[in-house]
Amino acid sequence: YTAGSTGRPRGAVATHLAQAGAALDARYRAAASALERGGIPGMGAAPVIPVTLPFFRLAAFGDFYGAMAAGGTLVLTEAEAEGEGEGEAEGEAGTEGAGGTEGAEGTAYNIDATPVTEVRIVAPSGSGDPLPDGATGELWLRGQPLLRGYWRDPGATAEAFSDGWFRTGDLAVRREGRVTVVGRAQAADRPEAADRP
């Protein structure tokens, strides 16, 4: 289920193929990122993903699966305040990921935040026409790891898709192939959603 940060939680229906593809892609990207830094997987710098426990949802444990599958190490700290514990994996290369429940494992999951699914940044009006690099627009996604639709909610499914593209509702900008989410395209339906990162 989605977190419901902009409305009620919805069941995101993903196929087995989407889940398998997302898991394999995360492992591949984690291993390949070591090569991009000039190392050999298992012999060079292993990817590190700092995470905060407890997770909001159990499925989030998959978020660091790729790094561990490529030889990364799980480092637990006793830090309780934000920012404490930094530097405990000093010298390790970091990676970051982004994505929602609708994207199975994630949509950007590697060392330089380039997307792992097909991405289009479009005018917030919803025309679907791609914007040039550097322009802010709504983030649309298409690819194997995306949901098939919302469970028993054909209206929400129809609203979320346009010609095979999933409309995330996020505002984003792409520069030289790297995507940065900068906000939401629509106001949150619930007041408490504004406080969520």
Short mmCIF file of C-alpha atoms in Angstrom, two decimals:
data_model
loop_
_atom_site.label_atom_id
_atom_site.label_comp_id
_atom_site.label_asym_id
_atom_site.label_seq_id
_atom_site.Cartn_x
_atom_site.Cartn_y
_atom_site.Cartn_z
CA TYR A 1 0.00 0.00 0.00
CA THR A 2 1.04 3.58 -0.60
CA ALA A 3 1.83 5.75 2.42
CA GLY A 4 -1.18 7.95 1.77
CA SER A 5 0.88 11.13 2.08
CA THR A 6 -1.45 13.04 -0.26
CA GLY A 7 -4.69 11.17 0.35
CA ARG A 8 -5.90 7.79 1.50
CA PRO A 9 -3.51 4.83 1.13
CA ARG A 10 -4.08 2.74 -2.02
CA GLY A 11 -3.05 -0.78 -2.88
CA ALA A 12 -0.38 -0.63 -5.59
CA VAL A 13 -0.63 -3.79 -7.71
CA ALA A 14 2.75 -4.90 -9.03
CA THR A 15 3.44 -7.98 -11.12
CA HIS A 16 5.98 -10.64 -10.20
CA LEU A 17 7.96 -9.56 -13.26
CA ALA A 18 8.08 -5.98 -11.96
CA GLN A 19 9.28 -7.11 -8.53
CA ALA A 20 11.92 -9.45 -9.97
CA GLY A 21 13.11 -6.83 -12.44
CA ALA A 22 13.40 -4.20 -9.72
CA ALA A 23 15.38 -6.51 -7.43
CA LEU A 24 17.77 -7.58 -10.18
CA ASP A 25 18.19 -4.03 -11.40
CA ALA A 26 19.14 -2.82 -7.91
CA ARG A 27 21.79 -5.54 -7.57
CA TYR A 28 23.16 -4.78 -11.03
CA ARG A 29 23.34 -1.04 -10.43
CA ALA A 30 25.03 -1.45 -7.04
CA ALA A 31 27.67 -3.72 -8.56
CA ALA A 32 28.08 -1.57 -11.65
CA SER A 33 28.54 1.58 -9.57
CA ALA A 34 31.69 0.04 -8.09
CA LEU A 35 33.01 -0.37 -11.62
CA GLU A 36 32.15 3.24 -12.44
CA ARG A 37 34.44 4.33 -9.61
CA GLY A 38 37.26 2.25 -11.01
CA GLY A 39 36.92 -0.63 -8.56
CA ILE A 40 36.15 -4.29 -9.06
CA PRO A 41 32.96 -5.54 -7.37
CA GLY A 42 33.99 -7.30 -4.19
CA MET A 43 37.53 -5.89 -4.40
CA GLY A 44 36.94 -2.13 -4.35
CA ALA A 45 34.78 0.28 -2.43
CA ALA A 46 31.45 -1.31 -1.58
CA PRO A 47 28.32 0.85 -1.79
CA VAL A 48 26.91 2.18 1.49
CA ILE A 49 23.33 3.31 2.01
CA PRO A 50 22.67 5.21 5.25
CA VAL A 51 19.13 4.52 6.45
CA THR A 52 17.09 5.40 9.50
CA LEU A 53 15.46 2.70 11.60
CA PRO A 54 12.73 1.90 12.33
CA PHE A 55 11.42 1.93 8.80
CA PHE A 56 8.01 3.37 8.04
CA ARG A 57 7.12 0.05 6.43
CA LEU A 58 8.64 -3.42 6.39
CA ALA A 59 9.10 -3.38 2.60
CA ALA A 60 11.69 -0.62 3.03
CA PHE A 61 14.25 -3.27 3.99
CA GLY A 62 14.53 -3.90 0.25
CA ASP A 63 15.90 -0.37 -0.14
CA PHE A 64 19.39 -1.45 0.86
CA TYR A 65 19.26 -4.92 -0.69
CA GLY A 66 21.18 -3.85 -3.79
CA ALA A 67 24.15 -2.55 -1.84
CA MET A 68 24.36 -5.66 0.31
CA ALA A 69 23.97 -7.96 -2.71
CA ALA A 70 26.98 -6.23 -4.27
CA GLY A 71 29.15 -6.78 -1.20
CA GLY A 72 28.12 -3.77 0.85
CA THR A 73 28.16 -3.87 4.63
CA LEU A 74 25.28 -3.12 6.98
CA VAL A 75 26.62 -0.64 9.58
CA LEU A 76 24.40 -0.03 12.62
CA THR A 77 25.04 2.98 14.84
CA GLU A 78 23.65 3.96 18.20
CA ALA A 79 23.08 7.56 17.11
CA GLU A 80 19.70 8.87 18.15
CA ALA A 81 19.88 12.47 16.99
CA GLU A 82 19.80 13.46 13.35
CA GLY A 83 23.30 13.91 12.00
CA GLU A 84 25.01 11.80 14.67
CA GLY A 85 26.91 8.79 13.48
CA GLU A 86 28.05 10.49 10.29
CA GLY A 87 31.49 9.49 9.17
CA GLU A 88 31.34 6.02 10.69
CA ALA A 89 31.62 4.61 7.18
CA GLU A 90 34.23 7.18 6.23
CA GLY A 91 35.88 6.53 2.91
CA GLU A 92 32.95 4.49 1.64
CA ALA A 93 31.14 5.61 -1.49
CA GLY A 94 27.50 6.49 -0.94
CA THR A 95 24.48 5.92 -3.09
CA GLU A 96 20.94 7.18 -2.94
CA GLY A 97 17.60 6.04 -4.18
CA ALA A 98 14.22 7.51 -4.83
CA GLY A 99 10.85 6.12 -5.67
CA GLY A 100 7.43 5.40 -4.32
CA THR A 101 5.39 2.31 -3.65
CA GLU A 102 4.20 2.54 -7.25
CA GLY A 103 7.74 1.91 -8.49
CA ALA A 104 8.48 -1.46 -6.83
CA GLU A 105 12.12 -1.19 -5.74
CA GLY A 106 12.75 2.37 -6.89
CA THR A 107 12.99 4.59 -9.90
CA ALA A 108 16.42 6.13 -9.32
CA TYR A 109 18.74 3.79 -7.46
CA ASN A 110 22.39 4.33 -8.11
CA ILE A 111 25.40 6.45 -7.36
CA ASP A 112 24.49 9.47 -9.49
CA ALA A 113 20.65 9.58 -9.31
CA THR A 114 20.13 8.74 -12.97
CA PRO A 115 16.78 7.03 -13.43
CA VAL A 116 16.41 3.27 -13.87
CA THR A 117 13.03 3.64 -15.56
CA GLU A 118 12.11 5.76 -18.56
CA VAL A 119 11.56 9.33 -17.36
CA ARG A 120 9.76 12.29 -18.85
CA ILE A 121 9.56 15.76 -17.29
CA VAL A 122 6.40 17.42 -18.65
CA ALA A 123 4.56 20.69 -18.24
CA PRO A 124 2.41 20.52 -15.08
CA SER A 125 -0.64 21.15 -17.29
CA GLY A 126 -0.53 17.44 -18.16
CA SER A 127 -0.03 17.76 -21.91
CA GLY A 128 2.62 15.04 -21.84
CA ASP A 129 5.03 17.03 -23.98
CA PRO A 130 8.60 16.71 -22.65
CA LEU A 131 10.33 19.82 -21.32
CA PRO A 132 13.98 20.67 -22.04
CA ASP A 133 16.78 20.00 -19.55
CA GLY A 134 16.75 22.44 -16.65
CA ALA A 135 12.99 23.10 -16.80
CA THR A 136 10.81 22.15 -13.85
CA GLY A 137 7.78 20.01 -14.61
CA GLU A 138 5.81 16.97 -13.48
CA LEU A 139 7.73 13.70 -13.28
CA TRP A 140 6.23 10.92 -15.45
CA LEU A 141 7.63 7.38 -15.45
CA ARG A 142 7.35 4.31 -17.66
CA GLY A 143 9.03 0.94 -17.24
CA GLN A 144 8.97 -2.62 -15.97
CA PRO A 145 9.14 -1.94 -12.21
CA LEU A 146 6.03 0.25 -12.14
CA LEU A 147 2.66 -0.76 -10.78
CA ARG A 148 -0.02 -2.23 -13.00
CA GLY A 149 -2.69 -0.13 -11.30
CA TYR A 150 -4.37 0.57 -7.97
CA TRP A 151 -6.19 -2.32 -6.29
CA ARG A 152 -9.91 -2.15 -7.00
CA ASP A 153 -9.68 1.54 -7.88
CA PRO A 154 -10.02 1.97 -11.66
CA GLY A 155 -10.70 5.70 -11.27
CA ALA A 156 -7.39 6.33 -9.49
CA THR A 157 -5.60 4.09 -11.99
CA ALA A 158 -7.04 6.03 -14.95
CA GLU A 159 -6.09 9.33 -13.31
CA ALA A 160 -2.53 8.15 -12.59
CA PHE A 161 -1.72 6.98 -16.13
CA SER A 162 -1.55 8.81 -19.45
CA ASP A 163 -0.68 6.84 -22.61
CA GLY A 164 1.29 4.28 -20.58
CA TRP A 165 3.10 6.90 -18.49
CA PHE A 166 2.67 6.97 -14.69
CA ARG A 167 2.06 10.51 -13.46
CA THR A 168 3.86 10.72 -10.09
CA GLY A 169 2.49 14.09 -9.01
CA ASP A 170 6.06 15.16 -8.20
CA LEU A 171 7.71 18.27 -9.60
CA ALA A 172 11.19 17.52 -10.87
CA VAL A 173 14.01 18.92 -12.95
CA ARG A 174 16.48 16.98 -15.10
CA ARG A 175 19.99 18.27 -15.68
CA GLU A 176 22.44 16.25 -17.77
CA GLY A 177 20.42 13.07 -17.19
CA ARG A 178 20.19 13.44 -13.41
CA VAL A 179 16.72 13.92 -11.93
CA THR A 180 15.98 15.98 -8.80
CA VAL A 181 12.53 16.03 -7.20
CA VAL A 182 11.77 19.58 -6.03
CA GLY A 183 8.18 19.36 -4.77
CA ARG A 184 4.62 18.24 -5.48
CA ALA A 185 2.63 19.19 -8.57
CA GLN A 186 -0.60 19.31 -6.58
CA ALA A 187 -1.49 20.45 -3.07
CA ALA A 188 -1.70 17.69 -0.50
CA ASP A 189 -5.21 16.51 0.31
CA ARG A 190 -4.40 16.12 4.00
CA PRO A 191 -2.86 18.86 6.21
CA GLU A 192 -0.45 16.46 7.93
CA ALA A 193 0.99 15.49 4.53
CA ALA A 194 2.70 18.88 4.31
CA ASP A 195 4.95 17.89 7.23
CA ARG A 196 6.23 14.73 5.52
CA PRO A 197 9.55 14.82 3.64
#
